[in-house]
PDB file of C-alpha atoms in Angstrom:
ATOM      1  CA  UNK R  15       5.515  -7.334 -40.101  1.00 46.00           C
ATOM      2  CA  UNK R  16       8.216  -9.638 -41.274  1.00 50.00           C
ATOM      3  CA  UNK R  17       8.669 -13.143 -40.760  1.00 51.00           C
ATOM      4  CA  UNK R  18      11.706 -13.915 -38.380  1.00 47.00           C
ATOM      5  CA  UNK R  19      12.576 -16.760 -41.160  1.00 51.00           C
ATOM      6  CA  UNK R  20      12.296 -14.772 -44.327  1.00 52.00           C
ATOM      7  CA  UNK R  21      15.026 -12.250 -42.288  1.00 53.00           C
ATOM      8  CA  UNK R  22      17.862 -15.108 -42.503  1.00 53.00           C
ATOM      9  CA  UNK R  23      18.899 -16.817 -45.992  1.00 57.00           C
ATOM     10  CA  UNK R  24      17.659 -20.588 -45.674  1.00 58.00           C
ATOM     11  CA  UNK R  25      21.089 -21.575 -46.425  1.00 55.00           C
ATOM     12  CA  UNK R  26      22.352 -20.258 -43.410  1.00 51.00           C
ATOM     13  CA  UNK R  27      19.222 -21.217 -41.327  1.00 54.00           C
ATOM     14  CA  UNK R  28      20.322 -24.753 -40.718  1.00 58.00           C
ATOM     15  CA  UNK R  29      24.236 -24.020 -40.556  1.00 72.00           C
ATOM     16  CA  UNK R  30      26.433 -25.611 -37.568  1.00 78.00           C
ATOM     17  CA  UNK R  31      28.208 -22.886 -35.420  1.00 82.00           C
ATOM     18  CA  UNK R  32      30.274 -22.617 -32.232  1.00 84.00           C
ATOM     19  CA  UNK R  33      28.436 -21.687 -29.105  1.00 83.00           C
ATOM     20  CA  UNK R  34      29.879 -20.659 -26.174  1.00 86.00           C
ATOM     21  CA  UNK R  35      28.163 -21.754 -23.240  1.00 84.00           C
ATOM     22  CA  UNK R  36      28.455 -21.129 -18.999  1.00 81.00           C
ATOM     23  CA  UNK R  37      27.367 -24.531 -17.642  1.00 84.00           C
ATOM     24  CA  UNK R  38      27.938 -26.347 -14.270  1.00 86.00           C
ATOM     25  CA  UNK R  39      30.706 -28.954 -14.125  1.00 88.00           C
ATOM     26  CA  UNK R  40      30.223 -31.626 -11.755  1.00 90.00           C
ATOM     27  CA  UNK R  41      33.326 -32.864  -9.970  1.00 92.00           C
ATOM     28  CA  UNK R  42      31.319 -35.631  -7.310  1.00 92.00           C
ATOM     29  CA  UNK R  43      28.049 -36.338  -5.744  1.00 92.00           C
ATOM     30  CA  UNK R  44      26.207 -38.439  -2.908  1.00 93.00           C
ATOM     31  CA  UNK R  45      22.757 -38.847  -2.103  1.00 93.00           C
ATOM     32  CA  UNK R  46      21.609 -38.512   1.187  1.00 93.00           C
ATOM     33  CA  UNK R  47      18.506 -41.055   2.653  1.00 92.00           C
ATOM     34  CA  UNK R  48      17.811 -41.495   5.987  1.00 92.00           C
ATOM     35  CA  UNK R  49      15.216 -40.588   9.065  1.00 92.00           C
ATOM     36  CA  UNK R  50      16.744 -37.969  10.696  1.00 92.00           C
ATOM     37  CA  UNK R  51      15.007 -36.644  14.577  1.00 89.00           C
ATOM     38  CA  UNK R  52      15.006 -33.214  14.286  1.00 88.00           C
ATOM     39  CA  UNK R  53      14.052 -30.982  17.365  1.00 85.00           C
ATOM     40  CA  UNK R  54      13.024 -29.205  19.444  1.00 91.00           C
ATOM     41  CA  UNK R  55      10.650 -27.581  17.175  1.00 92.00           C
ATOM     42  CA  UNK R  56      10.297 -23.983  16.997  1.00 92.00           C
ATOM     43  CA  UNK R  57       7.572 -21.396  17.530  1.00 93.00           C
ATOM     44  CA  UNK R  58       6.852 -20.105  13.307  1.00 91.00           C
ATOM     45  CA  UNK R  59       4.249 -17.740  14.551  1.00 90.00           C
ATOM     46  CA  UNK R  60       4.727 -14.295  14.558  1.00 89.00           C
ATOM     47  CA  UNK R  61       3.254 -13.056  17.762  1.00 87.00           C
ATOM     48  CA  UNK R  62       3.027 -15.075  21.289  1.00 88.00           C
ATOM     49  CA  UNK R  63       0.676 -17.317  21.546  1.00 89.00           C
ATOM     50  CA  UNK R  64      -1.366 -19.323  24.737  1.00 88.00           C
ATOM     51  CA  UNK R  65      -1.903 -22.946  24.318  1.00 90.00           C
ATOM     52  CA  UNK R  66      -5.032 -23.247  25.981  1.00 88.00           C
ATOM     53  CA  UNK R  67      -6.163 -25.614  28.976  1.00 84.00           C
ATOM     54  CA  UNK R  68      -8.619 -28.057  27.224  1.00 79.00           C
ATOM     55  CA  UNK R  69     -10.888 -28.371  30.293  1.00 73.00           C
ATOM     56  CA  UNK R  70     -13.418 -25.593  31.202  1.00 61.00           C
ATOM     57  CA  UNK R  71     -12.620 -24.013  34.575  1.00 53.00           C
ATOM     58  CA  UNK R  72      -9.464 -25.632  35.429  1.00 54.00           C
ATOM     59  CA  UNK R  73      -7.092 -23.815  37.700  1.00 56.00           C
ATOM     60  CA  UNK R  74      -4.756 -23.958  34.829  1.00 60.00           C
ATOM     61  CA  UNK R  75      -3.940 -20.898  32.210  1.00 69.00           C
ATOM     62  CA  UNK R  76      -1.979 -22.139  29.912  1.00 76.00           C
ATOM     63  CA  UNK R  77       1.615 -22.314  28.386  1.00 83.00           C
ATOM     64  CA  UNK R  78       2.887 -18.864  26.797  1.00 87.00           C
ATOM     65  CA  UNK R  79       4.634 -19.815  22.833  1.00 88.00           C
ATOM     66  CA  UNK R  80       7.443 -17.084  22.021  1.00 89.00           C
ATOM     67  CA  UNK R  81       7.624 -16.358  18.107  1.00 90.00           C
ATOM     68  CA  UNK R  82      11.014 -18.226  17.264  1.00 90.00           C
ATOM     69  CA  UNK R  83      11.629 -19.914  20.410  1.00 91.00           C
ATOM     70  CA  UNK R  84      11.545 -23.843  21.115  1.00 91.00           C
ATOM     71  CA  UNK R  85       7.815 -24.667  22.062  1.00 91.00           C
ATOM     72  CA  UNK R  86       6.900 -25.699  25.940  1.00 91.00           C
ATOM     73  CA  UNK R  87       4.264 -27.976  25.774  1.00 91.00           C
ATOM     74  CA  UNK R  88       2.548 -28.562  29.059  1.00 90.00           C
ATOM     75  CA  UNK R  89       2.001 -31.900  30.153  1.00 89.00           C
ATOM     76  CA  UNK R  90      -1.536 -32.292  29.731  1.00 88.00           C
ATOM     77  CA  UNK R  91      -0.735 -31.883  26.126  1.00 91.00           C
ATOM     78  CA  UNK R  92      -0.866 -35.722  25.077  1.00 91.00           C
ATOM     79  CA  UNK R  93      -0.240 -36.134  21.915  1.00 93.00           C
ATOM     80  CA  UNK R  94       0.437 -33.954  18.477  1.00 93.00           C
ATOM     81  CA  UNK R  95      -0.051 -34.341  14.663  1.00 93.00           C
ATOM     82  CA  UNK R  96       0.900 -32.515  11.892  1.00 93.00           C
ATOM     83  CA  UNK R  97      -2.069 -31.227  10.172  1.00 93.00           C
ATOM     84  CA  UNK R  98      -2.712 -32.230   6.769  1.00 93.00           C
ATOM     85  CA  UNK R  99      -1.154 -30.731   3.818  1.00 92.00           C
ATOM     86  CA  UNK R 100       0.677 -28.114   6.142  1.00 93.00           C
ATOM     87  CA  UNK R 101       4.454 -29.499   6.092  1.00 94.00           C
ATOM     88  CA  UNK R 102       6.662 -27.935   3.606  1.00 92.00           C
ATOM     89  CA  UNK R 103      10.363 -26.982   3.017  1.00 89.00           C
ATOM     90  CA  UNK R 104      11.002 -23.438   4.545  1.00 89.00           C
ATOM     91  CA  UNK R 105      14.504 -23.518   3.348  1.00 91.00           C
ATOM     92  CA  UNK R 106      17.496 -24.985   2.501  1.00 93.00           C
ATOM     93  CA  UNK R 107      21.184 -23.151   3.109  1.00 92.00           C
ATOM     94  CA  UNK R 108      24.531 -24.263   2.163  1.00 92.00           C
ATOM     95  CA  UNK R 109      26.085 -22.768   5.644  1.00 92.00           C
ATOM     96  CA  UNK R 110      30.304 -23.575   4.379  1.00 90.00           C
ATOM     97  CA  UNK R 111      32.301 -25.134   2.025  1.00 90.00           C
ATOM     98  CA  UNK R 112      35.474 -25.600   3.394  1.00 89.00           C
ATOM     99  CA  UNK R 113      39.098 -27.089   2.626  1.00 89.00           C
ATOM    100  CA  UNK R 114      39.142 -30.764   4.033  1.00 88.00           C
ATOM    101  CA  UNK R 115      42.422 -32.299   5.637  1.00 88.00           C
ATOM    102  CA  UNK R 116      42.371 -35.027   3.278  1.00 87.00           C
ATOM    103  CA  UNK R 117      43.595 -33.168  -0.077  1.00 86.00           C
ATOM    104  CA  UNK R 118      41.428 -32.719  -3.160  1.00 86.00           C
ATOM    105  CA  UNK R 119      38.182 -33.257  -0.685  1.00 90.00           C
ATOM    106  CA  UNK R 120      35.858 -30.629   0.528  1.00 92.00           C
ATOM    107  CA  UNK R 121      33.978 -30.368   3.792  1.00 93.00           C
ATOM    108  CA  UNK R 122      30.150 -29.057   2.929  1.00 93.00           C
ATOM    109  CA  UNK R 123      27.732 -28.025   5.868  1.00 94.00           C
ATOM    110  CA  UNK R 124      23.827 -28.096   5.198  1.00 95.00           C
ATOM    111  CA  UNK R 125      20.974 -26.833   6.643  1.00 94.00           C
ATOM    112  CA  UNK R 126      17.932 -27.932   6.604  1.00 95.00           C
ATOM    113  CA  UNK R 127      14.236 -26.121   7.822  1.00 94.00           C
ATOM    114  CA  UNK R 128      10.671 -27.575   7.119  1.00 95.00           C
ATOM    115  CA  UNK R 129       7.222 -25.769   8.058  1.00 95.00           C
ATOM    116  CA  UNK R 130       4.303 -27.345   9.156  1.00 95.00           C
ATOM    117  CA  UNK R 131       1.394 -27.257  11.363  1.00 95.00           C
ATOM    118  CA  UNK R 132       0.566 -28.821  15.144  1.00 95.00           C
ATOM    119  CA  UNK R 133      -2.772 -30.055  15.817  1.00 94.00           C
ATOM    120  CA  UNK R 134      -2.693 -30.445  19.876  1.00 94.00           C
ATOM    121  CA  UNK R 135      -4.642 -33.251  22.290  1.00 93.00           C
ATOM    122  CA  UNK R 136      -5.055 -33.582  25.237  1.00 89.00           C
ATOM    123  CA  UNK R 137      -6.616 -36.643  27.564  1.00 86.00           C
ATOM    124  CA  UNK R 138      -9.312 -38.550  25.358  1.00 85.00           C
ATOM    125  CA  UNK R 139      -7.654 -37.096  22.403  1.00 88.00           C
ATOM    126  CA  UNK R 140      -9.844 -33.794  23.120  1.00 89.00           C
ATOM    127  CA  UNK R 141      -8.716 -30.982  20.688  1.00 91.00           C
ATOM    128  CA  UNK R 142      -6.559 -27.816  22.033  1.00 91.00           C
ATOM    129  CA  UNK R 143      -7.383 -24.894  21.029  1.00 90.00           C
ATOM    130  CA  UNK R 144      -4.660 -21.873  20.640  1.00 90.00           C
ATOM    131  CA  UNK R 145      -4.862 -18.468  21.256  1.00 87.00           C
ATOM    132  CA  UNK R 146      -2.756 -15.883  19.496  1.00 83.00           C
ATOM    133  CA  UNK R 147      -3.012 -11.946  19.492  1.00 76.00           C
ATOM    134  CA  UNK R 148      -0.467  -9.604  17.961  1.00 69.00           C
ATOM    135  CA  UNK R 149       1.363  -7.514  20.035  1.00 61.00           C
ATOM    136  CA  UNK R 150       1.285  -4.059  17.776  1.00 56.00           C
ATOM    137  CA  UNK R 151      -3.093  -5.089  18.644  1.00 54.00           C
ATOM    138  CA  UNK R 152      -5.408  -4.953  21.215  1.00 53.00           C
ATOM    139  CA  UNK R 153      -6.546  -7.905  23.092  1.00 54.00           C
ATOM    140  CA  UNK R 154      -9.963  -8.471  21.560  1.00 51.00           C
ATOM    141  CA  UNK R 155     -13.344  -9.189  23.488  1.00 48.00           C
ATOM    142  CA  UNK R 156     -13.865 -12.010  22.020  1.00 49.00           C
ATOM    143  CA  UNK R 157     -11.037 -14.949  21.789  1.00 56.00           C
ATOM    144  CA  UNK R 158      -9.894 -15.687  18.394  1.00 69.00           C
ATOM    145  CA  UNK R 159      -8.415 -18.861  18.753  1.00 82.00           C
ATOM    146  CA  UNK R 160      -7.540 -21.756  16.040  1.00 88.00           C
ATOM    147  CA  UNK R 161      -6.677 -25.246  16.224  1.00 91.00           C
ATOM    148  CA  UNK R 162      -3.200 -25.676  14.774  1.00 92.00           C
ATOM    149  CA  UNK R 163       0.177 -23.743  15.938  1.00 94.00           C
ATOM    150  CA  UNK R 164       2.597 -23.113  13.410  1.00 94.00           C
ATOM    151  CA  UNK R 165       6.255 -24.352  13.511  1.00 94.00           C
ATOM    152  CA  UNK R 166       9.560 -25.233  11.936  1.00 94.00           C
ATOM    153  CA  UNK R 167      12.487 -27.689  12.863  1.00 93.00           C
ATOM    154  CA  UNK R 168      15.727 -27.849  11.335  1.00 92.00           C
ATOM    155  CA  UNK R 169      18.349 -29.892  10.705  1.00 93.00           C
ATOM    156  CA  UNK R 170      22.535 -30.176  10.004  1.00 93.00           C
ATOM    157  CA  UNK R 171      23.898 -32.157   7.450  1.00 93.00           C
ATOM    158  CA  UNK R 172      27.296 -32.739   6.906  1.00 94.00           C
ATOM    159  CA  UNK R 173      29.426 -34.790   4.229  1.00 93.00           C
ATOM    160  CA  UNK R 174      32.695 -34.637   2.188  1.00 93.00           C
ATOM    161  CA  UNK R 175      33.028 -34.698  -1.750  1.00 92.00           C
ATOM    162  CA  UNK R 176      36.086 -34.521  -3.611  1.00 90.00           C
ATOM    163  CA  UNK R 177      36.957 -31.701  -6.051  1.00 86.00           C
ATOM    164  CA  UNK R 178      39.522 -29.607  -7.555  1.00 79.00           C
ATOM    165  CA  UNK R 179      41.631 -27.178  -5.707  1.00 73.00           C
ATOM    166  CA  UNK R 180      41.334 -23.146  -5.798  1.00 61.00           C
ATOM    167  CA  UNK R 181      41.342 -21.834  -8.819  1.00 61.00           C
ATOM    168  CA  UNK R 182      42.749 -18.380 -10.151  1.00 54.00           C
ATOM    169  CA  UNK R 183      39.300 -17.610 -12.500  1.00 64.00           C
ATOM    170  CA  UNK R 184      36.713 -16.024 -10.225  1.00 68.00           C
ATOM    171  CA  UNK R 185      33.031 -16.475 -11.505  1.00 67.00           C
ATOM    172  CA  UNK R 186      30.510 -13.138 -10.638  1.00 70.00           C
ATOM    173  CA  UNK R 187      27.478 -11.792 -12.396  1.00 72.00           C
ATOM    174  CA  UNK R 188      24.639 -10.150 -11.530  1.00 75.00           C
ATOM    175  CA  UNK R 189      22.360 -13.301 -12.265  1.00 70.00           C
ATOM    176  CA  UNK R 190      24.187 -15.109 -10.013  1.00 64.00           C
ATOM    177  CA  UNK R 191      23.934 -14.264  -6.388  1.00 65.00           C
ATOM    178  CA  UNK R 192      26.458 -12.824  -4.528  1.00 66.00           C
ATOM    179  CA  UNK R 193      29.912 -14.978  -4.325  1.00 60.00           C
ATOM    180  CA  UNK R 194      31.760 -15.133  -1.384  1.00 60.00           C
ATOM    181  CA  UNK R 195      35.662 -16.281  -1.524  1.00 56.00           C
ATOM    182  CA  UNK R 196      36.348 -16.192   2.029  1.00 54.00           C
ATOM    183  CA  UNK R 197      37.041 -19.926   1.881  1.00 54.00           C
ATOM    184  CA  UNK R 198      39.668 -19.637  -1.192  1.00 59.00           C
ATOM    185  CA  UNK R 199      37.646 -19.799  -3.670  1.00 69.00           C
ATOM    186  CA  UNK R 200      35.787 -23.144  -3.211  1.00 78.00           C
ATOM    187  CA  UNK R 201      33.627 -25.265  -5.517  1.00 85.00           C
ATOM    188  CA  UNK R 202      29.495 -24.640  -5.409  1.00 87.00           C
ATOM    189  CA  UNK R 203      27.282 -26.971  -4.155  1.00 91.00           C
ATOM    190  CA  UNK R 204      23.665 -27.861  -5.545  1.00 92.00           C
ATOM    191  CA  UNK R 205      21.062 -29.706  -3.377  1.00 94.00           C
ATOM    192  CA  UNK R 206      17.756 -31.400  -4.163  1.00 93.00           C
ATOM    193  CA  UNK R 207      15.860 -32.300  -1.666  1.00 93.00           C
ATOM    194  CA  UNK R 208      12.403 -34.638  -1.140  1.00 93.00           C
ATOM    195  CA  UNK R 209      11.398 -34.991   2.558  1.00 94.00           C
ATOM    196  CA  UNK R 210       7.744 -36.747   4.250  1.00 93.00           C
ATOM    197  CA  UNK R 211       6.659 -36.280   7.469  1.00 93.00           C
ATOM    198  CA  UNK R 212       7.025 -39.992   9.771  1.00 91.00           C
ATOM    199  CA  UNK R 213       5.791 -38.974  13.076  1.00 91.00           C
ATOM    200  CA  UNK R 214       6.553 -36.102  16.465  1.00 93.00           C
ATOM    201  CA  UNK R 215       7.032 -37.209  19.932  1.00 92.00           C
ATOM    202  CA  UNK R 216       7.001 -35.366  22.737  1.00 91.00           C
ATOM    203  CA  UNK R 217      10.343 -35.529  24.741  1.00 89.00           C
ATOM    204  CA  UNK R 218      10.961 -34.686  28.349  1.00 88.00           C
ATOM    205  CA  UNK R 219      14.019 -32.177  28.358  1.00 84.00           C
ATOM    206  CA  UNK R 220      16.476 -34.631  29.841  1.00 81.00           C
ATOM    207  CA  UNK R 221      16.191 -36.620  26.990  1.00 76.00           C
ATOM    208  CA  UNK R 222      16.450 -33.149  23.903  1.00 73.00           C
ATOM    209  CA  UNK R 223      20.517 -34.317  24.075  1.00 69.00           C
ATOM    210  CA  UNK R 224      22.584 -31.295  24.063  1.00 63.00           C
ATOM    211  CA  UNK R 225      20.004 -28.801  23.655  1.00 61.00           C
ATOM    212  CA  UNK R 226      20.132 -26.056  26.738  1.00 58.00           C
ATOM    213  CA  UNK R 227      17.004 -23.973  26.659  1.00 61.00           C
ATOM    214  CA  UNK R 228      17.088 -22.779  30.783  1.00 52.00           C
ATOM    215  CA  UNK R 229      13.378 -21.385  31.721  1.00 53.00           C
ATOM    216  CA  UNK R 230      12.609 -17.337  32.308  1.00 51.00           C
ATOM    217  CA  UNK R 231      11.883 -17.830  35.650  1.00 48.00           C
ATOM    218  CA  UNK R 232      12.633 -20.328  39.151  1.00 43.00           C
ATOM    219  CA  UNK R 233       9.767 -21.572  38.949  1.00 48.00           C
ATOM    220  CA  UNK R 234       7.254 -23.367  35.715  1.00 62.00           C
ATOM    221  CA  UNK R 235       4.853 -26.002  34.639  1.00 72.00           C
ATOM    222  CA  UNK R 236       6.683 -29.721  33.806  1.00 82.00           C
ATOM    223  CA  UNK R 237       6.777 -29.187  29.734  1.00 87.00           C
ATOM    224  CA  UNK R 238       8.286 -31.553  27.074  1.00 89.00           C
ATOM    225  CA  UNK R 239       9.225 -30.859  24.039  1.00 92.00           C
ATOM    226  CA  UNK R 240       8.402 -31.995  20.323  1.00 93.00           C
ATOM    227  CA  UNK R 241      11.087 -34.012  18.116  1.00 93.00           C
ATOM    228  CA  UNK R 242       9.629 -34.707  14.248  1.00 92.00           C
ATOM    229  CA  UNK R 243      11.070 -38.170  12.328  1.00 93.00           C
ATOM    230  CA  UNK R 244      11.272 -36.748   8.750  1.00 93.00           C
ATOM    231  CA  UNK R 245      12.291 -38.840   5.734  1.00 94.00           C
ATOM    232  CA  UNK R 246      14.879 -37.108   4.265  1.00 93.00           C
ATOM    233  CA  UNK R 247      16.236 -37.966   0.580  1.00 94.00           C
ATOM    234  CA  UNK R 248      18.964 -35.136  -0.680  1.00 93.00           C
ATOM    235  CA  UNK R 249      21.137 -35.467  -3.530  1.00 94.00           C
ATOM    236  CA  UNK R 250      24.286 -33.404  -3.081  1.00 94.00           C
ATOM    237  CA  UNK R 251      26.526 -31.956  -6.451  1.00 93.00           C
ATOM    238  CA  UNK R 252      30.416 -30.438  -6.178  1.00 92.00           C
ATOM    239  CA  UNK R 253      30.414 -28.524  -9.090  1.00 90.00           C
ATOM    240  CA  UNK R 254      32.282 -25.379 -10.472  1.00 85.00           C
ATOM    241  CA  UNK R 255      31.325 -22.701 -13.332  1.00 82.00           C
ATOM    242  CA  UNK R 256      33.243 -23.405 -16.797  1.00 82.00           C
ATOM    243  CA  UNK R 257      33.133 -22.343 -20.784  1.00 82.00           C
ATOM    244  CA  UNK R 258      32.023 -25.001 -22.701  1.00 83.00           C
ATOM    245  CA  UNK R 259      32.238 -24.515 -26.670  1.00 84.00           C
ATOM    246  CA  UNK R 260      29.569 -26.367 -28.457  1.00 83.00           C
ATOM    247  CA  UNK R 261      27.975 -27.279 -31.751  1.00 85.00           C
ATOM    248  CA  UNK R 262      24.454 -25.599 -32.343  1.00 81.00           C
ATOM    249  CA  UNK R 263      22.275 -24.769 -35.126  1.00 80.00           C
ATOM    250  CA  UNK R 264      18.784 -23.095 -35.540  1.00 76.00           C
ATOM    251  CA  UNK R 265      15.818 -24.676 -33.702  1.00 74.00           C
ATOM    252  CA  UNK R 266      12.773 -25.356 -35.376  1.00 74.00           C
ATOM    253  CA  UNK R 267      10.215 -22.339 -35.824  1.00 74.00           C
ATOM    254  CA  UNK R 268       8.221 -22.137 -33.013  1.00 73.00           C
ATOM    255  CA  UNK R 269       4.607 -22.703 -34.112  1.00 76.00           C
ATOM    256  CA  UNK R 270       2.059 -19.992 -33.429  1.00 77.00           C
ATOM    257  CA  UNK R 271      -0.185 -19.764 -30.498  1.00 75.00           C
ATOM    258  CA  UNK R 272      -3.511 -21.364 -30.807  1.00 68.00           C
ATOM    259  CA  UNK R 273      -6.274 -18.677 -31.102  1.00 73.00           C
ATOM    260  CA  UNK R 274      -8.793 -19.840 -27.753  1.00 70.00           C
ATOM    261  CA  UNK R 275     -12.136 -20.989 -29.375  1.00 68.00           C
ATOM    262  CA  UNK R 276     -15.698 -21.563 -27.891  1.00 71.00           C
ATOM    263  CA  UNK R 277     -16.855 -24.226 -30.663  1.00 74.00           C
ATOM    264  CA  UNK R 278     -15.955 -27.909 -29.051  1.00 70.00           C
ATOM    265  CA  UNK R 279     -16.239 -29.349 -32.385  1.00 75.00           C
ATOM    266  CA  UNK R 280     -13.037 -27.596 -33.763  1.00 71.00           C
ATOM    267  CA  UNK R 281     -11.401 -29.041 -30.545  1.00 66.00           C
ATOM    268  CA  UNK R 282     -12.133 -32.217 -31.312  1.00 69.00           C
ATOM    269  CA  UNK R 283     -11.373 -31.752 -35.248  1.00 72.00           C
ATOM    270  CA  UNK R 284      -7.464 -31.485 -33.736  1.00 70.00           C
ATOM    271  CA  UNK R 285      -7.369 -34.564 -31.763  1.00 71.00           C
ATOM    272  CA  UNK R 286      -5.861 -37.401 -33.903  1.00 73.00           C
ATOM    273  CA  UNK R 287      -8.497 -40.707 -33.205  1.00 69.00           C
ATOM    274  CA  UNK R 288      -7.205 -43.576 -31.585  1.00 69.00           C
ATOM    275  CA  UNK R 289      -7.884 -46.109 -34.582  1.00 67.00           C
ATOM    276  CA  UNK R 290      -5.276 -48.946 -33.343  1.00 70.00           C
ATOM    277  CA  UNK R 291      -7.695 -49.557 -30.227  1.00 65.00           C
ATOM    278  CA  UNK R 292     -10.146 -50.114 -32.844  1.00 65.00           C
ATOM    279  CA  UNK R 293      -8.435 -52.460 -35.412  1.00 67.00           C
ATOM    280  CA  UNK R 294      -8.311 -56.334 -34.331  1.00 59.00           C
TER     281      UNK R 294
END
C-alpha cells in the first residue's frame, strides 16, 4: 500500500490555498454568576414512591412521591442532603430567541435542569428510608427500599444581547439540528454552563412564591417543600453561521500508532531523562 505522501508531489505538499470554511460568528456575550433558589424540586423517579415513617410502629404511613411531580415532604422529614457525587446537569434548553423592543437587541430565554440525589432525616438525624415499586410490577414480599430519592429542579434565565437583524440566507443541514424560523430568522445562541451544589431547605408552601401545586384531596399531612441554592456560572454567545475564506496548507504527517508492548524497558528507552534537575 502506498504512502498518502508519496501520492502528492512535495512541491505541492506545503502550498498555501483558499479554504472555505462554516464557522460561528459571534455578535455579543455575557456571563452569567450568581446563586440562584431553584424549587420546588421534582420527583426524577420513574414510578411512585413512599417516603417511609422513620420510627417503627408509628401510626404514620408515609408520604406518596408522583414520578414528575413537586415532592411533599412530611414534616417529620427534618432535614435533606444531596448525596455525594449524585448532582449533575440534566439539561440545558434555549426555550426563544426573540426580537427585543430596543432595536438591534435580542431577548434569549434559558432553561436550566440539574439531577441529583436526596438523602432524607428525620429527628436525631435518623436516616429515611424510601420505598419504590414499579407500577407495570408486583408489590414484592419483601420491601426493597433505598436511601436516596431521585430529583431534578430547574431554573429560567433570561437576558438581552445585541445582534444583527434578520437575514435573507437561511442556514440548514443535516448535521445541524433542526432550525426553526418562526421568530424571523434569529441569531443562535451557545451556552456553557458550570454549576455546584450550596445547600436545600425545606420551605413551608406559603413561602414556594408563586408556585400553585393544590393537594388531590380535602384533606393531607402538613408537607414542605425543598428549594436547592446552586452556584450557577453560564457564559452566554449571540452568534450566527457565516463563510469564512481562509489560508491553509498541509498539516504535518500524522505519525504512526505505537505498536502496545509488554517489555517496560522499551518504555522507558522513549522517555527523554530529566538531566536539568540533575545539573547544578
Amino acid at each position: 500500500m502506498k504512502d498518502f505522501d508519496s501520492i502528492t508531489p512535495p512541491e505541492k505538499q506545503s502550498a498555501v490555498r483558499k479554504e472555505c470554511i462554516l464557522t460561528q460568528k459571534i455578535y455579543d456575550q455575557c456571563r452569567f454568576q450568581d446563586y440562584v433558589r431553584q424549587g420546588p424540586v421534582i420527583s426524577g423517579e420513574k414510578s411512585e414512591c413512599i417516603i417511609l415513617h422513620p420510627e417503627i410502629g408509628s401510626n404514620c404511613f408515609g408520604e406518596i412521591v408522583l414520578p414528575g411531580k413537586a415532592v411533599h415532604f412530611p414534616k417529620w422529614v427534618r432535614k435533606v442532603r444531596c448525596a455525594d457525587g449524585s448532582f449533575r446537569p440534566g439539561k440545558i434548553t434555549v426555550l426563544s430567541i426573540t426580537p427585543s423592543s430596543l432595536p438591534g437587541y435580542w431577548n434569549i430565554s434559558i432553561e436550566f435542569v440539574f439531577d441529583f440525589k436526596l438523602l432524607l432525616f428525620g429527628k436525631h438525624m435518623t436516616p429515611i428510608q424510601i420505598l419504590c415499586c414499579p407500577s407495570d410490577f408486583p408489590i414484592p414480599k419483601e420491601r426493597n427500599t433505598k436511601e436516596t430519592l431521585a430529583c431534578s429542579s430547574s431554573y429560567i434565565l433570561q437576558t438581552t444581547l445585541s445582534g444583527p437583524a434578520a437575514e435573507e440566507a437561511f442556514v440548514a443541514s443535516d448535521v445541524l439540528p433542526q432550525q426553526n424560523y418562526s421568530s424571523g430568522c434569529s441569531p443562535h445562541v451557545l451556552v456553557e454552563a458550570k454549576a455546584v451544589p450550596e445547600n436545600f431547605r425545606l420551605v413551608p408552601p406559603q413561602d414556594a412564591g408563586c408556585f400553585q401545586d393544590l393537594p388531590d384531596d380535602s384533606y393531607h399531612e402538613p408537607f414542605r417543600y425543598v428549594f436547592a441554592c446552586i452556584a450557577l456560572q453560564a457564559d452566554i454567545s449571540l452568534f450566527r453561521f457565516v463563510n469564512l475564506s481562509v489560508n491553509a496548507e498541509r498539516c504535518d504527517a500524522t505519525p504512526p500508532c505505537p505498536r502496545p508492548s509488554t517489555d517496560p524497558c522499551a518504555l522507558f528507552k522513549n522517555i527523554e531523562f530529566p538531566e536539568r534537575e540533575f545539573n547544578p
